[in-house]
Coordinates of C-alpha atoms in Angstrom, one line a residue:
M25 CA 80.0 94.2 7.1
V26 CA 78.7 92.1 4.1
N27 CA 77.4 88.5 5.3
I28 CA 79.2 86.2 3.1
S29 CA 78.4 82.7 3.1
Y30 CA 81.4 80.9 1.5
G31 CA 80.4 77.1 0.6
L32 CA 76.9 77.5 1.6
G33 CA 74.9 75.9 -0.9
H34 CA 71.7 75.6 0.4
F35 CA 69.0 78.8 -0.6
K36 CA 66.6 78.7 2.4
T37 CA 69.5 78.7 4.8
L38 CA 71.2 81.8 3.1
R39 CA 68.1 83.8 2.7
E40 CA 67.2 83.0 6.3
E41 CA 70.6 84.2 7.6
G42 CA 70.7 87.1 5.4
G43 CA 73.8 86.0 3.5
L44 CA 74.8 87.8 0.2
Y45 CA 72.7 86.7 -2.6
F46 CA 73.1 87.6 -6.4
D47 CA 69.2 87.2 -7.9
R48 CA 68.7 84.8 -10.8
T49 CA 65.0 84.5 -9.8
H50 CA 64.1 86.7 -12.8
L51 CA 64.8 83.4 -14.9
L52 CA 62.4 81.3 -13.6
P53 CA 59.5 81.9 -16.3
E54 CA 62.0 81.7 -18.8
L55 CA 63.0 78.3 -17.3
E56 CA 59.4 77.0 -17.1
A57 CA 59.0 77.8 -20.7
A58 CA 61.9 76.1 -22.1
G59 CA 60.6 72.5 -21.0
R60 CA 59.6 70.3 -18.4
Q61 CA 62.7 68.2 -18.2
L62 CA 66.0 70.0 -18.3
L63 CA 69.8 69.4 -18.0
F64 CA 72.0 72.1 -16.8
L65 CA 76.0 71.4 -16.9
R66 CA 78.4 73.8 -15.4
P67 CA 81.9 72.8 -14.1
R68 CA 82.4 71.6 -10.5
R69 CA 81.7 74.5 -7.7
F70 CA 79.8 76.8 -9.9
G71 CA 76.8 77.4 -7.9
K72 CA 74.5 74.3 -9.2
T73 CA 73.4 73.3 -6.1
L74 CA 72.3 76.5 -4.8
W75 CA 69.9 77.0 -8.0
L76 CA 68.5 73.6 -7.2
T77 CA 68.0 74.1 -3.7
L78 CA 66.5 77.7 -4.9
L79 CA 64.2 75.3 -7.1
E80 CA 62.9 73.2 -4.2
S81 CA 62.0 76.0 -2.3
Y82 CA 59.9 78.2 -5.0
Y83 CA 57.9 74.8 -6.3
D84 CA 57.4 73.1 -2.7
I85 CA 54.1 73.0 -1.9
A86 CA 54.8 72.6 1.7
A87 CA 56.8 75.7 1.9
A88 CA 54.1 78.1 0.6
D89 CA 53.9 80.1 3.9
Q90 CA 57.8 80.5 3.5
F91 CA 57.4 82.6 0.0
D92 CA 57.4 85.9 1.1
P93 CA 60.3 85.5 3.4
L94 CA 62.6 83.6 0.9
F95 CA 61.4 85.4 -2.3
G96 CA 59.6 88.7 -1.2
D97 CA 62.2 90.9 -1.9
L98 CA 63.5 89.4 -5.5
A99 CA 62.7 89.6 -8.6
I100 CA 60.0 86.6 -8.7
G101 CA 58.4 88.0 -5.5
Q102 CA 56.1 90.5 -6.9
N103 CA 55.3 88.5 -10.0
P104 CA 55.3 84.8 -9.2
T105 CA 54.6 82.2 -11.9
P106 CA 51.2 80.0 -11.6
N107 CA 53.6 76.8 -10.5
R108 CA 54.7 78.7 -7.4
N109 CA 54.1 76.3 -4.2
R110 CA 52.5 73.5 -6.7
Y111 CA 54.6 70.6 -6.7
F112 CA 55.7 67.5 -4.4
M113 CA 59.9 68.1 -4.6
L114 CA 61.8 64.6 -4.5
K115 CA 65.5 65.3 -4.8
W116 CA 68.3 63.3 -5.7
N117 CA 72.1 63.9 -4.9
F118 CA 74.6 61.6 -7.0
S119 CA 77.7 63.1 -5.6
V120 CA 77.1 61.9 -2.1
I121 CA 77.4 58.2 -3.4
D122 CA 80.5 56.6 -2.7
P123 CA 82.1 55.3 -6.0
G124 CA 84.4 52.7 -4.4
G125 CA 83.7 49.0 -4.9
D126 CA 82.3 46.6 -6.9
Y127 CA 79.7 46.9 -9.3
Q128 CA 76.8 45.1 -7.2
Q129 CA 77.9 47.6 -4.1
L130 CA 77.6 50.5 -6.4
V131 CA 74.0 49.2 -7.2
S132 CA 73.1 48.8 -3.7
R133 CA 74.4 52.2 -2.9
I134 CA 72.1 53.8 -5.4
H135 CA 68.9 52.0 -4.5
R136 CA 69.7 53.1 -1.0
H137 CA 69.9 56.6 -2.0
I138 CA 66.6 56.5 -3.9
N139 CA 65.1 54.9 -0.9
N140 CA 66.5 57.6 1.6
S141 CA 65.2 60.4 -0.7
I142 CA 61.5 58.7 -0.7
E143 CA 61.8 58.3 3.5
F144 CA 62.8 61.9 3.6
F145 CA 59.7 62.5 1.1
S146 CA 57.1 60.5 3.4
A147 CA 58.1 62.7 6.3
R148 CA 58.0 66.2 4.6
Y149 CA 54.9 65.7 3.3
H150 CA 53.0 63.8 6.2
D151 CA 50.4 66.5 6.4
F152 CA 49.3 66.1 2.6
L153 CA 49.7 62.0 2.6
P154 CA 47.5 60.2 5.3
E155 CA 50.0 57.2 4.3
A156 CA 53.6 56.8 4.1
V157 CA 55.2 55.7 0.6
P158 CA 56.0 51.6 1.2
I159 CA 59.7 51.3 0.8
D160 CA 61.1 48.1 -1.1
Q161 CA 64.6 47.9 0.7
T162 CA 66.5 46.1 -2.1
D163 CA 64.8 47.9 -5.1
G164 CA 64.6 51.9 -4.8
L165 CA 62.9 52.1 -8.5
G166 CA 60.0 49.9 -7.1
S167 CA 59.9 52.4 -4.1
L168 CA 59.7 55.0 -6.8
E169 CA 56.8 53.5 -8.5
K170 CA 54.9 53.1 -5.2
L171 CA 55.8 57.0 -4.6
L172 CA 54.1 58.1 -7.8
I173 CA 51.2 55.9 -6.9
V174 CA 50.6 57.6 -3.7
A175 CA 51.1 61.0 -5.3
K176 CA 48.8 60.3 -8.2
R177 CA 45.9 59.4 -5.9
F178 CA 46.0 62.4 -4.3
N179 CA 46.2 64.7 -7.4
F180 CA 49.8 66.1 -6.3
P181 CA 52.2 66.6 -9.2
L182 CA 55.9 65.6 -8.6
Y183 CA 59.1 67.5 -9.4
L184 CA 62.4 65.8 -9.5
L185 CA 65.5 67.4 -8.9
I186 CA 68.9 65.4 -9.9
D187 CA 72.3 67.1 -8.4
E188 CA 75.5 66.1 -10.1
Y189 CA 73.9 63.1 -12.0
D190 CA 77.3 62.3 -13.4
N191 CA 79.6 63.0 -10.4
F192 CA 79.8 59.4 -9.2
A193 CA 79.9 57.8 -12.5
N194 CA 82.9 60.2 -13.5
E195 CA 84.5 59.2 -10.5
V196 CA 84.5 55.6 -11.2
L197 CA 85.5 56.0 -14.9
T198 CA 88.6 58.2 -13.8
S199 CA 89.6 56.0 -10.8
R200 CA 92.7 53.6 -11.1
E201 CA 90.9 50.6 -10.3
Q202 CA 89.0 49.1 -13.4
G203 CA 87.7 52.4 -14.0
R204 CA 86.6 51.8 -17.9
Q205 CA 85.1 48.0 -16.9
R206 CA 83.1 49.3 -13.8
Y207 CA 81.8 52.3 -15.7
N208 CA 80.3 50.5 -18.6
E209 CA 78.7 48.1 -16.1
L210 CA 76.9 51.4 -14.8
V211 CA 75.9 52.6 -18.2
E212 CA 75.4 50.1 -20.7
G213 CA 72.7 47.1 -21.5
E214 CA 70.8 47.0 -18.2
G215 CA 73.3 49.0 -16.1
V216 CA 72.0 50.6 -13.0
I217 CA 72.4 53.9 -14.0
K218 CA 70.8 53.5 -17.4
T219 CA 68.0 51.7 -15.4
V220 CA 67.3 54.6 -13.1
F221 CA 66.8 56.9 -15.9
K222 CA 64.6 54.9 -18.0
A223 CA 62.6 54.7 -14.8
V224 CA 62.5 58.5 -14.8
K225 CA 61.6 58.6 -18.1
A226 CA 58.8 56.3 -17.9
A227 CA 57.4 58.3 -14.9
T228 CA 56.9 61.5 -17.1
D229 CA 54.6 59.7 -19.1
G230 CA 51.5 60.3 -17.4
L231 CA 52.6 59.1 -14.1
G232 CA 52.7 62.0 -12.4
L233 CA 56.2 63.1 -12.7
E234 CA 55.8 66.6 -14.3
R235 CA 59.0 68.2 -14.1
V236 CA 62.7 67.4 -13.9
F237 CA 65.8 69.6 -13.5
I238 CA 69.1 67.8 -13.7
T239 CA 72.6 69.1 -12.9
G240 CA 76.3 67.7 -13.9
V241 CA 79.4 68.6 -15.5
S242 CA 79.2 67.1 -18.9
P243 CA 77.2 65.3 -21.0
V244 CA 79.1 62.2 -21.3
V245 CA 77.4 60.0 -19.2
M246 CA 73.9 61.2 -20.6
S247 CA 75.2 60.4 -24.2
D248 CA 76.2 56.8 -22.8
I249 CA 72.7 55.9 -21.4
T250 CA 70.9 58.1 -24.3
S251 CA 68.4 55.3 -24.9
G252 CA 67.5 55.4 -21.4
Y253 CA 66.9 58.7 -21.1
N254 CA 66.7 61.0 -24.7
V255 CA 64.2 63.3 -23.4
A256 CA 65.8 66.0 -21.7
E257 CA 66.3 69.6 -23.1
N258 CA 70.1 70.8 -22.9
I259 CA 69.7 74.4 -21.9
S260 CA 73.2 74.5 -20.9
H261 CA 74.3 76.7 -23.8
W262 CA 71.5 78.9 -24.3
P263 CA 71.9 82.5 -24.0
E264 CA 69.6 83.6 -21.5
F265 CA 70.8 80.9 -19.1
H266 CA 74.5 81.6 -19.4
A267 CA 74.7 83.5 -16.0
L268 CA 72.2 81.1 -14.1
C269 CA 75.2 79.9 -12.1
G270 CA 78.5 82.4 -12.1
L271 CA 78.9 86.1 -11.0
T272 CA 79.5 89.1 -13.0
A273 CA 82.1 91.8 -12.7
E274 CA 78.8 94.2 -11.9
E275 CA 77.8 92.3 -9.4
L276 CA 81.2 92.2 -7.6
Q277 CA 82.0 95.7 -8.0
P278 CA 79.7 97.2 -5.1
V279 CA 80.5 94.4 -2.7
C280 CA 84.4 95.1 -3.4
H281 CA 83.5 99.0 -2.6
Q282 CA 81.7 97.8 0.5
I283 CA 84.5 95.7 1.9
A284 CA 87.1 98.5 1.2
Q285 CA 85.0 100.9 3.0
H286 CA 84.9 98.4 5.9
C287 CA 88.5 97.8 6.0
Q288 CA 89.1 102.1 5.9
L289 CA 90.9 101.4 2.6
P290 CA 90.9 103.8 -0.2
E291 CA 88.6 103.7 -3.0
S292 CA 91.1 102.4 -5.6
A293 CA 91.4 99.2 -3.6
A294 CA 87.8 98.2 -4.7
D295 CA 89.5 98.1 -8.3
E296 CA 92.7 96.6 -7.3
A297 CA 90.7 93.6 -5.7
L298 CA 88.2 93.1 -8.7
A299 CA 91.5 93.0 -10.7
M300 CA 93.0 90.2 -9.1
M301 CA 89.7 88.2 -9.2
R302 CA 89.5 88.9 -12.6
N303 CA 93.0 87.5 -12.9
F304 CA 92.5 84.4 -11.2
Y305 CA 88.8 83.5 -11.0
N306 CA 87.1 85.2 -14.1
G307 CA 87.0 84.3 -18.0
Y308 CA 84.2 82.0 -18.1
R309 CA 82.2 81.9 -21.5
F310 CA 79.7 79.0 -22.0
C311 CA 77.5 80.3 -24.9
R312 CA 78.6 81.3 -28.4
E313 CA 76.0 84.1 -28.4
E314 CA 76.9 85.6 -25.0
T315 CA 80.3 87.6 -24.9
Q316 CA 79.8 88.2 -20.8
R317 CA 82.8 86.7 -18.9
L318 CA 81.5 84.9 -15.4
Y319 CA 83.5 84.7 -12.1
N320 CA 83.9 81.1 -10.3
P321 CA 81.2 82.1 -7.5
T322 CA 82.9 79.2 -4.8
L323 CA 86.3 80.9 -5.3
T324 CA 85.2 84.3 -5.3
L325 CA 83.5 84.3 -2.0
Y326 CA 86.5 82.6 -0.5
F327 CA 88.3 85.5 -1.4
L328 CA 85.8 88.1 -0.4
K329 CA 85.4 86.7 2.8
H330 CA 88.9 86.4 3.6
W331 CA 89.6 89.8 2.5
Q332 CA 86.6 91.3 4.5
R333 CA 87.9 89.2 7.7
R334 CA 91.5 90.1 7.4
C335 CA 91.3 93.1 5.3
R336 CA 94.1 91.6 3.3
Y337 CA 93.9 89.1 0.4
P338 CA 94.4 85.3 1.0
D339 CA 98.1 83.9 0.1
E340 CA 96.7 80.9 -1.1
L341 CA 94.0 82.2 -4.2
L342 CA 93.2 78.4 -4.7
D343 CA 91.6 76.7 -1.7
D344 CA 92.9 73.3 -1.8
N345 CA 89.5 71.9 -1.4
L346 CA 88.1 73.5 -4.6
A347 CA 90.9 72.2 -6.8
M348 CA 89.7 70.4 -9.9
D349 CA 90.3 66.9 -9.1
K350 CA 93.5 66.0 -10.5
N351 CA 92.4 62.4 -11.5
R352 CA 90.3 64.0 -14.1
L353 CA 93.2 65.8 -15.8
R354 CA 95.0 62.6 -15.9
Y355 CA 92.4 60.7 -17.3
I356 CA 91.9 63.4 -20.0
A357 CA 95.8 63.5 -20.8
A358 CA 95.3 59.6 -21.2
L359 CA 92.7 59.9 -24.0
P360 CA 93.5 60.3 -27.8
H361 CA 94.9 63.8 -28.3
G362 CA 94.5 64.5 -24.6
T363 CA 98.2 65.5 -23.7
E364 CA 98.7 67.1 -27.0
V365 CA 95.6 69.5 -26.1
I366 CA 96.5 70.1 -22.6
E367 CA 100.1 71.3 -23.9
A368 CA 98.8 73.4 -26.4
A369 CA 96.4 75.2 -24.1
L370 CA 99.5 76.4 -22.5
N371 CA 101.2 77.9 -25.7
P372 CA 99.9 81.5 -25.8
Q373 CA 100.6 81.7 -29.5
Q374 CA 98.6 78.4 -30.5
S375 CA 95.0 78.2 -31.0
L376 CA 92.9 75.9 -29.9
W377 CA 89.6 75.6 -31.7
V378 CA 86.6 73.6 -32.8
A379 CA 83.4 73.8 -34.9
K380 CA 81.3 73.5 -32.1
L381 CA 81.2 72.3 -28.5
A382 CA 80.2 68.4 -28.8
Q383 CA 77.0 67.8 -26.8
N384 CA 76.3 64.0 -27.7
F385 CA 79.6 62.0 -27.4
G386 CA 80.3 59.2 -24.8
V387 CA 83.3 57.3 -23.6
K388 CA 83.7 55.2 -26.4
A389 CA 83.7 57.8 -28.8
M390 CA 86.6 59.6 -27.1
L391 CA 88.7 56.3 -26.8
N392 CA 88.2 55.0 -30.5
D393 CA 90.8 57.4 -32.1
P394 CA 88.9 60.1 -32.8
P395 CA 89.8 61.9 -36.3
D396 CA 90.4 65.2 -34.0
A397 CA 90.6 66.8 -30.6
S398 CA 87.1 67.9 -30.6
F399 CA 85.7 65.6 -28.1
I400 CA 88.8 66.4 -25.7
I401 CA 88.5 70.2 -26.1
S402 CA 84.8 70.0 -25.7
L403 CA 85.1 67.7 -22.5
L404 CA 87.8 70.2 -21.2
V405 CA 85.2 73.2 -21.6
Y406 CA 82.6 71.2 -19.7
F407 CA 85.0 70.7 -16.8
G408 CA 85.8 74.5 -17.0
V409 CA 89.4 73.9 -17.8
L410 CA 89.0 75.4 -21.1
T411 CA 86.5 78.1 -22.1
I412 CA 85.3 80.1 -25.3
E413 CA 87.4 82.8 -26.0
S414 CA 85.9 83.9 -29.4
V415 CA 83.3 82.9 -32.4
N416 CA 85.0 83.8 -36.0
L417 CA 83.0 84.6 -39.0
L418 CA 82.7 80.9 -40.1
G419 CA 81.2 80.3 -36.2
E420 CA 83.9 78.2 -35.0
L421 CA 85.0 78.9 -31.4
T422 CA 88.6 79.6 -30.4
V423 CA 88.9 78.3 -27.0
T424 CA 91.4 79.2 -24.1
I425 CA 92.5 78.5 -20.4
P426 CA 90.0 80.9 -18.2
N427 CA 92.3 82.2 -15.6
Q428 CA 95.3 81.7 -13.8
V429 CA 93.8 79.4 -11.1
V430 CA 93.2 76.9 -14.1
R431 CA 96.4 77.5 -15.5
S432 CA 97.8 76.3 -12.4
L433 CA 96.2 73.1 -12.9
Y434 CA 98.0 72.5 -16.3
I435 CA 101.2 73.7 -15.1
D436 CA 101.0 70.9 -12.4
R437 CA 100.0 68.4 -14.7
I438 CA 103.0 69.2 -17.0
Q439 CA 105.5 69.3 -14.2
Q440 CA 104.5 66.3 -12.6
Q441 CA 105.3 64.9 -16.2
L442 CA 108.6 66.4 -17.2
L443 CA 110.0 66.9 -13.8
N444 CA 111.9 63.6 -12.1
G445 CA 110.4 63.7 -8.3
Y446 CA 111.3 65.2 -5.3
E447 CA 114.9 66.2 -6.3
D448 CA 113.7 67.9 -9.5
N449 CA 110.9 69.6 -7.8
N450 CA 113.2 71.2 -4.9
R451 CA 115.7 72.2 -7.4
Q452 CA 113.5 73.9 -9.5
Q453 CA 111.8 75.9 -6.4
A454 CA 115.1 76.8 -5.0
V455 CA 116.3 78.3 -8.4
A456 CA 113.2 79.9 -8.8
K457 CA 113.5 81.9 -5.6
Q458 CA 116.8 82.9 -6.3
L459 CA 115.5 84.6 -9.7
Y460 CA 112.7 86.1 -7.6
T461 CA 114.4 87.4 -4.9
E462 CA 117.9 88.1 -6.4
A463 CA 117.4 88.2 -9.7
E464 CA 120.1 85.6 -10.4
F465 CA 118.9 83.9 -13.6
E466 CA 122.1 81.7 -14.4
P467 CA 120.7 78.6 -11.5
L468 CA 117.5 78.7 -13.7
V469 CA 119.0 78.5 -17.3
D470 CA 121.7 76.0 -15.8
F471 CA 118.6 73.7 -14.6
I472 CA 116.6 74.3 -17.8
E473 CA 119.6 73.0 -19.6
Q474 CA 120.3 69.9 -17.7
R475 CA 116.9 68.8 -16.7
F476 CA 114.2 70.5 -18.8
Y477 CA 115.5 70.9 -22.2
S478 CA 117.1 67.3 -22.4
V479 CA 113.4 66.0 -21.4
L480 CA 111.9 68.3 -23.8
D481 CA 114.1 67.7 -26.7
N482 CA 114.2 63.8 -26.3
R483 CA 110.5 63.9 -26.0
D484 CA 108.8 65.8 -28.6
R485 CA 110.1 67.8 -31.5
R486 CA 107.3 70.2 -31.3
W487 CA 108.6 72.0 -28.6
S488 CA 111.2 73.7 -31.1
N489 CA 111.2 77.7 -31.1
E490 CA 110.9 80.3 -28.8
L491 CA 107.7 79.1 -27.6
T492 CA 109.5 76.3 -26.0
L493 CA 111.5 78.5 -23.7
K494 CA 108.2 80.4 -22.9
T495 CA 106.3 77.4 -21.6
T496 CA 109.4 76.4 -20.0
L497 CA 109.3 79.7 -17.8
L498 CA 105.6 79.7 -17.3
L499 CA 106.0 76.0 -15.9
L500 CA 109.3 76.6 -13.9
L501 CA 108.3 80.4 -12.6
T502 CA 104.5 80.6 -12.1
N503 CA 103.7 81.1 -8.1
D504 CA 100.4 82.5 -7.3
L505 CA 101.5 83.2 -3.6
Y506 CA 103.8 86.0 -5.4
Y507 CA 103.2 86.9 -9.1
L508 CA 100.5 87.6 -11.7
P509 CA 102.0 86.2 -14.8
R510 CA 101.3 87.9 -18.1
S511 CA 101.9 86.6 -21.5
E512 CA 101.8 88.6 -24.5
L513 CA 100.9 92.4 -22.9
S514 CA 100.6 95.0 -25.2
L515 CA 103.0 97.4 -24.6
G516 CA 102.8 100.3 -26.9
G517 CA 104.2 99.6 -30.4
G518 CA 105.0 95.8 -29.3
Y519 CA 104.2 93.0 -26.9
S520 CA 106.0 91.7 -24.4
D521 CA 106.9 87.9 -24.2
L522 CA 106.5 87.2 -20.4
L523 CA 106.0 89.1 -17.6
F524 CA 105.7 88.3 -13.9
E525 CA 104.6 91.4 -12.0
I526 CA 104.5 91.3 -8.2
R527 CA 100.8 90.7 -6.8
P528 CA 99.7 94.4 -5.4
D529 CA 99.6 92.7 -1.9
K530 CA 103.0 91.5 -2.0
R531 CA 105.0 94.8 -3.0
Q532 CA 106.5 94.9 0.4
A533 CA 108.2 91.9 0.3
P534 CA 111.7 91.5 -1.4
L535 CA 110.8 90.3 -4.9
Y536 CA 111.4 91.5 -8.5
D537 CA 109.0 92.0 -10.9
L538 CA 110.5 89.9 -13.9
L539 CA 110.3 90.8 -17.9
F540 CA 111.5 88.8 -20.3
E541 CA 111.9 89.0 -23.9
L542 CA 112.6 85.8 -25.7
K543 CA 114.3 84.7 -29.0
Y544 CA 114.8 81.7 -30.7
L545 CA 117.9 80.3 -33.0
S546 CA 117.8 76.7 -34.6
L547 CA 121.0 74.7 -34.7
K548 CA 120.6 75.0 -38.6
D549 CA 120.4 78.8 -38.4
L550 CA 123.7 78.8 -36.2
K551 CA 125.2 76.2 -38.6
L552 CA 126.6 74.1 -35.5
S553 CA 126.0 70.7 -34.7
A554 CA 124.7 69.7 -31.0
E555 CA 128.3 68.6 -30.2
Q556 CA 129.8 71.7 -31.1
L557 CA 127.1 73.8 -29.2
S558 CA 128.0 71.7 -26.1
E559 CA 131.7 72.7 -26.5
L560 CA 131.2 76.2 -26.6
S561 CA 131.2 78.5 -23.5
R562 CA 128.0 80.7 -22.9
E563 CA 130.1 83.7 -23.1
Q564 CA 131.7 82.5 -26.5
L565 CA 128.1 81.7 -27.6
A566 CA 126.8 85.0 -27.0
E567 CA 129.4 86.5 -29.3
L568 CA 128.3 84.7 -32.3
A569 CA 126.9 87.1 -35.0
P570 CA 123.3 85.9 -35.2
V571 CA 123.3 85.5 -31.4
K572 CA 124.7 88.7 -30.7
K573 CA 121.9 90.7 -33.1
L574 CA 119.0 88.5 -31.4
L575 CA 120.6 89.9 -27.8
D576 CA 120.4 93.6 -29.2
D577 CA 117.0 93.1 -30.8
A578 CA 115.5 91.8 -27.5
E579 CA 117.3 94.5 -25.5
R580 CA 116.1 97.3 -27.6
Q581 CA 112.6 96.1 -26.9
L582 CA 112.8 95.4 -23.3
A583 CA 114.2 99.2 -23.3
S584 CA 111.0 100.5 -24.9
Y585 CA 108.7 98.4 -22.7
Q586 CA 110.0 99.9 -19.2
P587 CA 108.4 103.6 -20.1
T588 CA 105.4 102.1 -21.4
L589 CA 104.8 99.8 -18.4
E590 CA 105.2 102.9 -16.4
Q591 CA 102.8 104.9 -18.5
L592 CA 100.3 101.9 -18.5
F593 CA 100.3 101.1 -14.4
P594 CA 101.3 104.7 -13.1
A595 CA 100.1 103.3 -9.6
V596 CA 102.2 100.3 -9.6
E597 CA 105.9 101.0 -8.0
W598 CA 107.8 98.8 -10.5
N599 CA 111.2 96.9 -9.3
L600 CA 112.1 95.7 -12.4
K601 CA 114.6 93.1 -13.7
S602 CA 114.7 92.6 -17.6
F603 CA 116.0 89.5 -19.0
A604 CA 116.8 89.4 -23.1
V605 CA 117.4 85.9 -23.8
V606 CA 118.0 83.5 -26.7
S607 CA 117.3 79.8 -27.4
L608 CA 119.7 77.8 -29.0
G609 CA 117.6 75.0 -30.3
T610 CA 116.4 72.9 -27.1
R611 CA 119.8 72.6 -25.9
R612 CA 121.4 76.1 -24.7
L613 CA 120.5 79.5 -23.6
V614 CA 122.4 82.7 -23.7
W615 CA 121.1 86.0 -21.8
R616 CA 121.9 89.4 -21.0

């Protein structure tokens, strides 16, 4: 069996317990050469803490006797850098600081956290230092100064690790209780976060702090305190560090084969599992020069551990504990261009692009009516809910939703905006289930016309073609428990509008694969008013010449897709139901 340590972010413990580890130590020499003060940004739950604890074990002077068991069989083991086990290590983890309360409570918690880290430091290095570092109970930065004096006296350089530098500040910002005001107090003027980073900057100026490595999610907080700490090299988009955190298909393939053998499954099961994970967890690209896609490591290990233990996939492909904080998506939706970008991201035929990812933008820049959506798009990329898809000849970046897990977050957000609470949600689930299990389309059509189209039509005229219907079906039918949604799947001479393919592990369930070909007619093209449209039955609408023509066209396309599907996916036992659907404005639907 593979020892899969899901949720374990501590390198030393992982290695001591023989846990599955994907070696990144070959990057240590390049990391040292990159600079002495480094900032590395990745989405939440992407393995940053594991890397930080690796640095702690590698550079810690008190861990020299553990080098061989921890690193001996890794890339760095046979050729370590001169800085190996040379430093006193000091670590701060800002994600453990409670973001609640008023400004003075936040200040007290930050100073307490710094003091606690220094007390741990004194205990760890008591064999090297004949005296404990004096602690100023009300001033953690005063305690830091005393630590530097003690370390300098005994000629040991200091390496500072800061994990999730922006975590609690982002939590404050996105909270509903005076978030903006409390955030400004933290980062502006002599705010405590700015003051802390000014102290870190000063400590690197010959006072004994030789190296700093900082992790976080976005550059927003760093931009807002830039005069306090403007010396860090942001390596987040350097191609050599693209896979510093995250997993590759090449790394996962042998693990999948091992698990398939353990579960006595056919060889094809490994490829099927990798395809499932590619659909739900892959797709991340953080550098314009690097085209390799990365898997979210936490979710991937969650899947693999469950698959190995039960010899079947987890029903829930997203652990609820790992979902991106919904408050952040709500916060982004409220920013200028926020809702526009979130809705556009779900539109499979509307490209989102930016000239480059912004690296220096604070909260004010996002709030003060920016001229375009570049800040919002960049922030969504940093959060991991958009990612780089391609780079054109002008160097512009096209961005997209990376995978199905993230797409579900968007869908959940827009459903909250468009569905009217408990009753709508229950009815939506009921009509979707009728389609999944009985291929009954009419209840869903009635729901779309009565509850959904009325909201869209009153809300925004951008929703005004077949993409409206496609987005609507994605919003109402996406169900990760049962289906793999596919949009614009290439099928021979054309592209299917929308396919809901049954998950391979749900093939025995009483479900249908659902294939849609979608068309659109405006009321102007129909030469009908909204009132006239509402008076006609669905059967009468289907007999109108322009409607009939589009239904015929859609049926011909569907007929050509089915044999192509069977050729492309010969191992799949399709239980296919096809639907030719025409949307008449954003008011009525006709189908066959």
